């Protein structure tokens, strides 16, 4: 039986839409033995941490999504509480954090401040990061490169990759991992599909982003962690790579980057 890791899901959301305990059980039955619940707000990060605490095979990240920039940058009490969460033993990364210029729910200035705040925490606690970057790579790399150094390199993953081969090269040149989810199964852009083929196996992570981005052929249903196997099977065929080899390497990648047991 192959072993997989869902490195990015939100089944701890109060409005997830499915029984999270059943979702975990179904995932394990399909070979998805480890899950990571990703925080997007302070309350959400607290919930993810508690959910992970109650499950041996689940870990949490704490994050303030770029959409939340204008909510948090001036809320010093919330930022302090967030900072304190980073010491929790089940917290294995900071994020998702980054820049999102697609919806612009927060100003660029506030998004940048919130990103810098989380970069500082990650470096302080020596934690990797989960990056969300949408239509903002140019500005993102300027900030990333300012923080990154040979003495204290930034470790992490650009999650939900759906960009070009050029953006992929920028990611790989900084020694970051690439997170791929159900978007890959319904991608139409030839450059995007080519990029999925080019991701080195030792830099690939699998994810679902559940309850979002349900893969083909389950579009229209609530996404759940067991569908990470669907993503793995799709990439295996696309890349001409044995499923077991891809599963083994991506699992090793997740364990290495996040320190999962």
XYZ file of C-alpha atoms in Angstrom:
261
model
C 0.000 0.000 0.000
C 1.337 3.422 -0.889
C 1.745 6.095 1.788
C 0.845 9.733 1.153
C 0.760 13.012 3.075
C -1.795 15.792 2.612
C 0.422 18.782 3.394
C -2.361 21.366 3.135
C -5.988 21.008 4.198
C -8.589 22.935 6.183
C -10.829 20.186 7.529
C -10.760 21.891 10.935
C -12.909 24.733 9.528
C -16.167 25.032 11.469
C -18.043 25.136 8.152
C -16.028 22.355 6.511
C -19.224 20.626 5.389
C -18.205 17.054 6.181
C -17.494 15.171 9.398
C -13.783 15.850 9.890
C -13.281 12.644 11.874
C -14.753 10.611 9.034
C -12.616 12.548 6.552
C -9.498 11.598 8.521
C -10.539 7.944 8.676
C -11.322 7.847 4.945
C -7.960 9.423 4.175
C -6.071 6.836 6.213
C -7.993 4.061 4.469
C -6.746 5.426 1.131
C -3.136 5.557 2.272
C -3.051 9.212 3.345
C -1.456 8.517 6.706
C -0.540 12.069 7.742
C -2.356 15.395 7.399
C -1.491 19.029 7.995
C -4.209 21.507 8.988
C -3.338 25.004 7.820
C -4.228 28.184 9.711
C -5.481 31.330 7.973
C -6.600 33.570 10.873
C -5.875 33.692 14.603
C -9.042 31.766 15.633
C -8.507 29.349 12.771
C -4.894 28.770 13.775
C -5.987 28.045 17.336
C -8.569 25.554 16.061
C -6.025 23.859 13.794
C -3.610 23.539 16.702
C -6.241 22.002 18.975
C -7.424 19.642 16.245
C -3.862 18.470 15.671
C -3.306 18.029 19.396
C -6.203 15.564 19.460
C -4.858 13.437 16.581
C -1.526 11.619 16.493
C -1.320 11.722 12.684
C -2.234 15.409 12.231
C -0.045 18.496 12.560
C -0.884 22.197 12.435
C 0.455 25.376 10.948
C -0.442 28.832 12.172
C -0.971 31.525 9.596
C -2.511 34.888 8.823
C -3.609 34.821 5.187
C -2.740 37.853 3.039
C -6.460 38.548 2.712
C -6.395 39.265 6.461
C -3.664 41.909 6.329
C -5.884 44.900 7.059
C -7.561 42.988 9.889
C -4.425 42.175 11.847
C -1.614 44.639 11.187
C -2.834 47.083 13.843
C -4.233 44.478 16.268
C -1.226 44.105 18.543
C -3.004 41.824 21.027
C -3.961 39.400 18.262
C -0.426 39.436 16.882
C 0.983 38.682 20.329
C -1.410 35.765 20.774
C -0.446 34.503 17.347
C 3.234 34.749 18.231
C 2.692 32.671 21.364
C 1.066 29.884 19.333
C 4.323 29.275 17.471
C 5.720 27.427 20.487
C 2.994 24.767 20.471
C 4.540 21.290 19.986
C 2.146 20.328 17.159
C 2.882 23.499 15.146
C 5.303 22.583 12.371
C 5.212 25.668 10.122
C 4.081 29.269 9.756
C 1.472 30.054 7.133
C -0.291 30.230 4.986
C 1.181 33.653 4.464
C 2.226 35.633 1.423
C 0.796 38.114 -1.063
C -2.449 37.961 -3.042
C -3.030 40.676 -5.637
C -5.976 38.897 -7.284
C -8.765 39.846 -4.887
C -6.997 42.635 -2.967
C -9.035 42.132 0.210
C -6.182 43.959 1.938
C -3.846 46.659 0.680
C -0.406 45.768 -0.616
C 1.150 47.653 2.301
C -0.814 45.699 4.908
C -0.165 42.387 3.172
C 3.551 43.096 3.181
C 3.548 44.001 6.874
C 1.750 40.785 7.765
C 4.114 38.726 5.614
C 7.159 40.287 7.262
C 5.689 39.664 10.716
C 5.321 35.963 9.946
C 8.745 35.695 8.336
C 10.235 37.083 11.550
C 8.397 34.491 13.654
C 9.411 31.639 11.370
C 13.073 32.604 11.547
C 12.888 33.088 15.309
C 11.425 29.621 15.846
C 13.344 27.990 12.989
C 10.126 26.893 11.300
C 9.405 26.462 7.585
C 6.692 28.509 5.888
C 3.621 27.823 3.772
C 3.509 30.531 1.090
C 0.383 31.706 -0.736
C 1.373 33.848 -3.725
C -1.137 34.921 -6.365
C -0.323 37.441 -9.089
C 2.356 38.868 -6.809
C 5.593 36.964 -7.387
C 7.598 40.059 -8.306
C 6.929 41.813 -4.991
C 7.064 38.553 -3.063
C 10.572 37.685 -4.215
C 11.877 41.107 -3.240
C 10.736 40.528 0.354
C 11.763 36.874 0.419
C 15.279 37.638 -0.828
C 15.657 40.355 1.779
C 15.089 37.804 4.550
C 16.795 34.792 3.011
C 20.486 34.270 3.775
C 23.093 31.541 3.743
C 23.365 31.776 7.539
C 19.627 31.380 8.047
C 17.980 30.156 4.846
C 14.210 30.281 4.591
C 12.640 26.861 4.206
C 9.144 26.305 2.931
C 6.722 25.552 0.132
C 4.855 27.623 -2.419
C 1.481 25.995 -2.021
C -1.196 25.483 -4.685
C 1.230 25.966 -7.548
C -0.622 26.891 -10.750
C 1.839 29.118 -12.558
C 4.387 28.986 -15.366
C 7.676 27.216 -15.869
C 9.419 30.577 -15.362
C 7.854 31.004 -11.920
C 8.751 27.412 -11.135
C 12.415 28.124 -11.863
C 12.327 31.107 -9.496
C 10.891 28.880 -6.759
C 13.429 26.114 -7.288
C 16.338 28.548 -7.450
C 15.517 29.464 -3.841
C 15.426 25.819 -2.767
C 11.712 25.908 -1.936
C 9.268 23.060 -2.346
C 6.284 23.137 -4.698
C 2.808 22.141 -3.477
C 0.451 20.663 -6.071
C -3.253 19.991 -5.554
C -6.414 19.307 -7.552
C -5.889 22.340 -9.785
C -3.426 20.233 -11.761
C -6.169 17.780 -12.748
C -8.192 20.433 -14.566
C -5.407 22.721 -15.794
C -5.672 23.716 -19.473
C -2.718 26.077 -19.960
C 0.088 24.194 -21.775
C 2.799 26.168 -19.942
C 1.221 25.322 -16.601
C 0.974 21.626 -17.484
C 4.596 21.641 -18.634
C 5.595 23.178 -15.305
C 3.951 20.293 -13.436
C 6.088 17.906 -15.471
C 9.260 19.801 -14.609
C 8.949 19.861 -10.809
C 11.801 17.725 -9.458
C 10.392 14.837 -7.463
C 12.563 15.752 -4.495
C 10.943 19.206 -4.400
C 7.317 18.086 -4.826
C 4.670 18.096 -2.101
C 1.097 16.869 -2.481
C -1.917 18.647 -1.009
C -5.681 19.020 -1.352
C -6.538 22.455 0.102
C -9.749 20.743 1.259
C -12.569 21.821 1.196
C -11.437 23.712 -1.928
C -10.078 22.738 -5.360
C -11.637 19.293 -5.640
C -9.837 17.295 -8.347
C -11.329 15.715 -11.448
C -13.398 13.494 -11.504
C -14.966 14.686 -8.235
C -15.567 18.324 -9.188
C -18.708 19.657 -7.481
C -18.087 17.678 -4.302
C -16.474 18.922 -1.113
C -12.758 18.239 -1.284
C -11.259 15.988 1.366
C -7.781 14.697 2.228
C -8.286 11.275 0.663
C -8.290 13.001 -2.744
C -4.559 13.608 -2.420
C -4.288 10.126 -3.889
C -6.160 11.363 -6.983
C -3.611 14.156 -7.365
C -0.774 11.663 -6.994
C -2.279 9.335 -9.600
C -2.761 12.214 -12.049
C 0.828 13.425 -11.643
C 2.120 9.875 -11.958
C 0.502 9.531 -15.382
C 1.381 13.060 -16.497
C 5.037 12.687 -15.576
C 5.435 9.031 -16.565
C 6.547 8.265 -13.042
C 5.604 5.146 -11.036
C 2.957 5.975 -8.436
C 4.816 4.223 -5.638
C 8.017 6.124 -6.371
C 6.188 9.463 -6.443
C 4.309 8.630 -3.237
C 7.455 7.531 -1.414
C 9.465 10.603 -2.415
C 6.724 13.158 -1.673
C 6.135 11.553 1.716
C 9.845 11.750 2.485
C 9.816 15.393 1.376
C 6.994 16.224 3.780
C 8.680 14.450 6.673
C 11.973 16.222 5.942
C 10.582 19.739 5.536
C 8.096 19.705 8.401
C 9.712 17.245 10.786
C 6.686 14.964 10.856
C 6.960 11.664 12.703
